[in-house]
Short mmCIF file of C-alpha atoms in Angstrom, two decimals:
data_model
loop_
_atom_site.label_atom_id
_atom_site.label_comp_id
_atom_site.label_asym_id
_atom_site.label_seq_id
_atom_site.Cartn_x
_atom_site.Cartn_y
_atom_site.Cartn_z
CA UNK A 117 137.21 76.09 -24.21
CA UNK A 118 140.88 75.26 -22.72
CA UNK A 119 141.60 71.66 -22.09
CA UNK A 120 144.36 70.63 -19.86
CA UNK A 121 146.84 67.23 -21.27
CA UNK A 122 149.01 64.73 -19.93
CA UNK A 123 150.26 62.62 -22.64
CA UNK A 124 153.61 61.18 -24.65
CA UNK A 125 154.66 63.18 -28.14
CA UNK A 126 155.82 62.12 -31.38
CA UNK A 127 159.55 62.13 -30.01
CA UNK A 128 158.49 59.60 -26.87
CA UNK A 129 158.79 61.91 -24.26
CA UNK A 130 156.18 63.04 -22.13
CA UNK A 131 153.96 66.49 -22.34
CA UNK A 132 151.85 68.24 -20.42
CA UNK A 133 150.40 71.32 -21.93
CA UNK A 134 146.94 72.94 -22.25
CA UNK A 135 144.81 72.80 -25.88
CA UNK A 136 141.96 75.25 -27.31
CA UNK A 137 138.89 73.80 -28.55
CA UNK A 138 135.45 73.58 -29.12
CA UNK A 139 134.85 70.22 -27.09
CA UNK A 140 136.23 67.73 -25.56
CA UNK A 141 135.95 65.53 -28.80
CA UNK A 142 137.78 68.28 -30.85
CA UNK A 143 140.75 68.53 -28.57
CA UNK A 144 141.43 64.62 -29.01
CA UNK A 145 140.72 65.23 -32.61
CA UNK A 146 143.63 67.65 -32.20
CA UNK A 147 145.94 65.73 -30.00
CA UNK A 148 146.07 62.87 -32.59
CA UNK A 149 146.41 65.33 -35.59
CA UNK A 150 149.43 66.40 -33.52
CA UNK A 151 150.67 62.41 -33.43
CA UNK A 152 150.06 63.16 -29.10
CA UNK A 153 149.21 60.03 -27.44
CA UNK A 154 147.26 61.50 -24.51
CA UNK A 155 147.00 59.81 -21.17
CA UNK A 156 144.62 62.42 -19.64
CA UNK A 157 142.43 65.05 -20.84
CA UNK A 158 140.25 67.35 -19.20
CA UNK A 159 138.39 71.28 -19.03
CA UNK A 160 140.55 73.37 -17.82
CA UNK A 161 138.79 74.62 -14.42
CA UNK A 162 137.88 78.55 -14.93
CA UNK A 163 139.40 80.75 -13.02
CA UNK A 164 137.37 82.84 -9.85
CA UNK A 165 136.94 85.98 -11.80
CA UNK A 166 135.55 84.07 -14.99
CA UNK A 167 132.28 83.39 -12.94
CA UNK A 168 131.65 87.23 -12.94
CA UNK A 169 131.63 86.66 -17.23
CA UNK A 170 134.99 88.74 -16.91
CA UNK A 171 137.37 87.87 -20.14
CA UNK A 172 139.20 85.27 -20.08
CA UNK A 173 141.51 86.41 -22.42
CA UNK A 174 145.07 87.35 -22.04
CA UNK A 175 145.92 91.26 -22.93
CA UNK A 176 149.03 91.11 -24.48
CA UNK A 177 151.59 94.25 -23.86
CA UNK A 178 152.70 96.70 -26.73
CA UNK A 179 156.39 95.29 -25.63
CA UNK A 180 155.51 91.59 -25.79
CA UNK A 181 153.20 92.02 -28.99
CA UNK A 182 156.42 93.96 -30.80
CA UNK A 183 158.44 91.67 -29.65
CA UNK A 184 156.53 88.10 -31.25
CA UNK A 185 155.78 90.49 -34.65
CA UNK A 186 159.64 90.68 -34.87
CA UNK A 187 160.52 86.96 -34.24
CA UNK A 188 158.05 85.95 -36.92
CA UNK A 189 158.42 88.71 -39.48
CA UNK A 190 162.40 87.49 -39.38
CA UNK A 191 161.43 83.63 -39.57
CA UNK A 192 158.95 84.44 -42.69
CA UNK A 193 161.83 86.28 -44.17
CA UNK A 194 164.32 83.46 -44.01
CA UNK A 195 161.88 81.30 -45.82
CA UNK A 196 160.14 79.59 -42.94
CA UNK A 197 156.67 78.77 -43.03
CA UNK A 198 154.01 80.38 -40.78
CA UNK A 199 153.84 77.18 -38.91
CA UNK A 200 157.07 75.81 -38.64
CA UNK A 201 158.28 79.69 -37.37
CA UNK A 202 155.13 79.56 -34.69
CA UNK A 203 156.29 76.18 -33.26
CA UNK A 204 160.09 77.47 -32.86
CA UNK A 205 158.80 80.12 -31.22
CA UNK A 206 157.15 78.76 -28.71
CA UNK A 207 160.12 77.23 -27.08
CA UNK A 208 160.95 80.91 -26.24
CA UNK A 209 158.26 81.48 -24.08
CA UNK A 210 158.35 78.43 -21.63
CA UNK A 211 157.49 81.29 -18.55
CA UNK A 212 154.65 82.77 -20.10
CA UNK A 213 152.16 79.98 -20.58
CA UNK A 214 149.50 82.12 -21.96
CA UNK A 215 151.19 83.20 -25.19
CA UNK A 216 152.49 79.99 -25.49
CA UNK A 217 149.30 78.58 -25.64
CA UNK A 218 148.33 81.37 -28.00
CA UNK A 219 151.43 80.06 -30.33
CA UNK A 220 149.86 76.40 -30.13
CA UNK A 221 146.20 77.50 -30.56
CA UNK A 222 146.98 79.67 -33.67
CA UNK A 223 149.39 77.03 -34.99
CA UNK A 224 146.85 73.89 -34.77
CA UNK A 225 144.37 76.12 -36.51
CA UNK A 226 146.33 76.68 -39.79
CA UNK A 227 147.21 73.18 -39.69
CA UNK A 228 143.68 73.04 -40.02
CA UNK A 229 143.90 75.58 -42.97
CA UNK A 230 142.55 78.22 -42.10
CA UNK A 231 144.88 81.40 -42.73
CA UNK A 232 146.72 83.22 -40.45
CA UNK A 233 144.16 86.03 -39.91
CA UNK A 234 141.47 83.88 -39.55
CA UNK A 235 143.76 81.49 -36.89
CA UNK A 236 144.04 84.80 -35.02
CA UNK A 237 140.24 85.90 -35.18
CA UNK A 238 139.47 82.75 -33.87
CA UNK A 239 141.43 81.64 -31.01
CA UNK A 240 140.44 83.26 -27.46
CA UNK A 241 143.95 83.04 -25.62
CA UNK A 242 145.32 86.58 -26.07
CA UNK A 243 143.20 89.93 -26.93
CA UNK A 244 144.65 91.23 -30.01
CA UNK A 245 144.25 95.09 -31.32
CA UNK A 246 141.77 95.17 -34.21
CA UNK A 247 144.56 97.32 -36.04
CA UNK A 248 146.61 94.62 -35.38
CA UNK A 249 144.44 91.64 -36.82
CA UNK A 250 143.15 93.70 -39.76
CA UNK A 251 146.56 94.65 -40.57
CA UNK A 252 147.40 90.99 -40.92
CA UNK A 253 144.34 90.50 -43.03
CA UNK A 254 145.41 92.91 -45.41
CA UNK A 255 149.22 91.98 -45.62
CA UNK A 256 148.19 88.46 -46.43
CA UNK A 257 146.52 88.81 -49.20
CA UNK A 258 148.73 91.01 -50.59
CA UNK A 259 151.60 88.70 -49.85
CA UNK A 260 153.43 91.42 -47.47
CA UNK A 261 153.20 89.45 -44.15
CA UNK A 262 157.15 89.31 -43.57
CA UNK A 263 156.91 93.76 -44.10
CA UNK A 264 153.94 94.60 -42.34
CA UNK A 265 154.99 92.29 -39.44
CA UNK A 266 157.92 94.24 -39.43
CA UNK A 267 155.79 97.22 -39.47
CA UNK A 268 153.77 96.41 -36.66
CA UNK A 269 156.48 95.31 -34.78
CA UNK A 270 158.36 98.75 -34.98
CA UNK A 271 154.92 100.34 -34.40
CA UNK A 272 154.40 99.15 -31.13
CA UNK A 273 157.70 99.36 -30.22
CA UNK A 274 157.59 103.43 -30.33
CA UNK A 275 153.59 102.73 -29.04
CA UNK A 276 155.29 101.65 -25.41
CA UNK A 277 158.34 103.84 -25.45
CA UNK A 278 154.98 106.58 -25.53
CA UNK A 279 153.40 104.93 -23.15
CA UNK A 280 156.53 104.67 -20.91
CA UNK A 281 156.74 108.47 -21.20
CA UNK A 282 153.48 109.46 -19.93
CA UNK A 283 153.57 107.23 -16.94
CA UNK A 284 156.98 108.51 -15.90
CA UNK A 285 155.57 112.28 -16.79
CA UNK A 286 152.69 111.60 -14.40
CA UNK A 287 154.57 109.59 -11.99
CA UNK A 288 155.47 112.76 -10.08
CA UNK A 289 151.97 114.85 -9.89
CA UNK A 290 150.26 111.68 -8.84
CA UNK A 291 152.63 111.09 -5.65
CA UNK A 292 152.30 114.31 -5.23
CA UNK A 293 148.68 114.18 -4.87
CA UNK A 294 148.80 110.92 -2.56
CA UNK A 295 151.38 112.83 -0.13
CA UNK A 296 148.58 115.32 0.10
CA UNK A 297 145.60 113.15 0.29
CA UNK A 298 147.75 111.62 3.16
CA UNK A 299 148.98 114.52 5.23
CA UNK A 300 144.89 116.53 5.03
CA UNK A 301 144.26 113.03 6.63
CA UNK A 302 146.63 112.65 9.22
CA UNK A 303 145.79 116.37 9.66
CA UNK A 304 141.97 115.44 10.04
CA UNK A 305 142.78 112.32 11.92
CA UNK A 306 145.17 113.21 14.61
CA UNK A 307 146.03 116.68 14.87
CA UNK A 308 142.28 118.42 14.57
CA UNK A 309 141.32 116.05 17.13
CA UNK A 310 143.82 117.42 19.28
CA UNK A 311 143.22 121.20 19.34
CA UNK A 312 139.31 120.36 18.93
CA UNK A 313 139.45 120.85 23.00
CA UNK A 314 141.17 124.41 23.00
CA UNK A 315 138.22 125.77 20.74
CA UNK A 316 135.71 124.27 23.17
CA UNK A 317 137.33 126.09 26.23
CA UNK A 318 137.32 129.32 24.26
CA UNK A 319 133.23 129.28 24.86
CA UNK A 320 132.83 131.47 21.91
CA UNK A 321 131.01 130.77 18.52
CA UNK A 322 133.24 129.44 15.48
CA UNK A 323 133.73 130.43 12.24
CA UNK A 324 131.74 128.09 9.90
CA UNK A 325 134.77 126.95 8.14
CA UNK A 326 135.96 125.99 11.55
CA UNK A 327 133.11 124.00 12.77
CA UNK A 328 133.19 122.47 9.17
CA UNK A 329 136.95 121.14 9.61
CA UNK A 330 136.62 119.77 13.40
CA UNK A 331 133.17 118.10 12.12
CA UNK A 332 135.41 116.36 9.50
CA UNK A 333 138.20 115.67 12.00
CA UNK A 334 136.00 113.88 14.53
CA UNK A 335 134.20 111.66 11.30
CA UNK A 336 137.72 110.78 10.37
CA UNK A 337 138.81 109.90 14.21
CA UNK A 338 135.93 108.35 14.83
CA UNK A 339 135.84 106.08 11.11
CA UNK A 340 139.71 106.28 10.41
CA UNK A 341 139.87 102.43 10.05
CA UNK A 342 136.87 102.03 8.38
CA UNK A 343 137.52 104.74 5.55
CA UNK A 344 141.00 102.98 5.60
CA UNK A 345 139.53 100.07 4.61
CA UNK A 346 136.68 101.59 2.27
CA UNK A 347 139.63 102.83 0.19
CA UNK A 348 141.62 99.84 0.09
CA UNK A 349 138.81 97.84 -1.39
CA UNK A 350 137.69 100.17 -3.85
CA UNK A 351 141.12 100.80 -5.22
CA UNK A 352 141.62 96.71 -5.83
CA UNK A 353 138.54 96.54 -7.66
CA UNK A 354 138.73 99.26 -9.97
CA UNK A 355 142.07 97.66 -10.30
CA UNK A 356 140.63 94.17 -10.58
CA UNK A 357 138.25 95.69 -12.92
CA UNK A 358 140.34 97.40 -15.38
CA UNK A 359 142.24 93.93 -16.06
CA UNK A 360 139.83 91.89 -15.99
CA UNK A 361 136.38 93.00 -17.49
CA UNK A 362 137.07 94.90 -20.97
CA UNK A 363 133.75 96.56 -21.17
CA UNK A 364 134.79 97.87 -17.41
CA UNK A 365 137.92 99.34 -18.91
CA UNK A 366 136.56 100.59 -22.46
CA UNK A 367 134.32 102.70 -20.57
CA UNK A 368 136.81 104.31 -18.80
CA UNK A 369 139.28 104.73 -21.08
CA UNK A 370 136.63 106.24 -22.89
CA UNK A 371 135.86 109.42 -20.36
CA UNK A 372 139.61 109.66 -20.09
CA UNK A 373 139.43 110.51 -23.95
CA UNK A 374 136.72 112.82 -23.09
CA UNK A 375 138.71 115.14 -20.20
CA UNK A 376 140.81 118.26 -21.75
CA UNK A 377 143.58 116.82 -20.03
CA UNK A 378 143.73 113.41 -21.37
CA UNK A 379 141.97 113.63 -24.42
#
């Protein structure tokens, strides 16, 4: 659960972050470990899509996820502990509230002390890789964290430049294939509707292929703004879909994999 906090820090000034815990009792358990006086407290109110038992959880990017490895594997290295390094670098992402509430979760949990690969098992801000988590796992105990962090971090880096690549290499064939999608339907839409009239005047029988086309031209007059608005909704939920619900998105990454194409 994410609770929301008003409240003044160990410094005097005033705060006003969110907090992960179990209940409400554990998040003041954890406000006062943290020597934060709070002045309100509540559940954070879920969002509209987590009453469809969509995850809640962030998913970090490749770039972002290469990016925090980096910062911490360099911190570790210059003899700064786990904790300390989280806490500096959460003042570096002030915009992005989710992954620095991801820095706070994990960080409250090894003050806990709980290690760092449990601290990431456990918290439910971001959606880590499993290669990711069990790679920590492993570097820990072998007291390699500062390397493998490194590691990762250079990983993921070349992980988006690939991923970069095949949008941009697809980026052409798929407006390609909208241009056509769009002129077969202004060609349905407006223009078979218009010499529909000369083949009736003709008083002969039509080809089937013909009578199949002006068929299709007079559904698509007749429903244009309907179909319009048929496709319009689909294409935001699949997209809604694919962010949101991860079972939703496993599944179709999975029949990607399957296709000679992208598998």
């Amino acid at each position: 659960m994410i609770f929301k906090f008003k409240g003044i820090g160990s410094d005097g000034k005033k705060v006003s972050d969110k907090i992960e815990a179990i209940s409400l009792e554990e998040a003041k358990s954890k406000l006062k470990s943290k020597n934060i006086i709070y002045q309100s407290i509540s559940e954070d109110s879920p969002g509209l899509f987590d009453n469809f038992e969509f995850s809640r959880k962030y998913k970090i990017s490749a770039k972002e996820l290469s990016s925090l490895s980096r910062e911490l594997s360099m911190y570790i290295r210059s003899g700064i502990t786990i904790v300390s390094a989280l806490k500096i670098i959460q003042s570096h992402y002030e915009k992005n509230q989710k992954i620095k509430l991801f820095l706070t979760t994990v960080s409250t949990h090894l003050d806990e002390g709980k290690d760092f690969y449990t601290a990431l098992q456990t918290q439910s801000v971001i959606e880590l890789p499993e290669f990711f988590k069990h790679s920590i796992k492993v570097s820990e105990n072998g007291g390699l964290l500062d390397d493998v962090l490194m590691e990762l971090s250079r990983f993921l880096k070349e992980q988006d430049r690939i991923n970069k690549e095949i949008k941009s290499a697809f980026a052409y064939p798929t407006f390609m294939i909208v241009v056509s999608l769009l002129m077969i339907s202004f060609m349905l839409s407006f223009v078979v509707p218009q010499i529909t009239g000369i083949f009736e005047s003709m008083d002969q029988e039509l080809p089937t292929p013909t009578i199949v086309v002006i068929t299709m031209g007079d559904f698509f007059n007749d429903n244009f703004t309907t179909i319009l608005g048929v496709i319009f909704i689909l294409i935001a939920a699949f997209t809604v879909l694919m962010k949101k619900s991860y079972s939703f998105a496993y599944g179709v990454h999975k029949l990607l994999l399957k296709l000679p194409l992208f598998g």
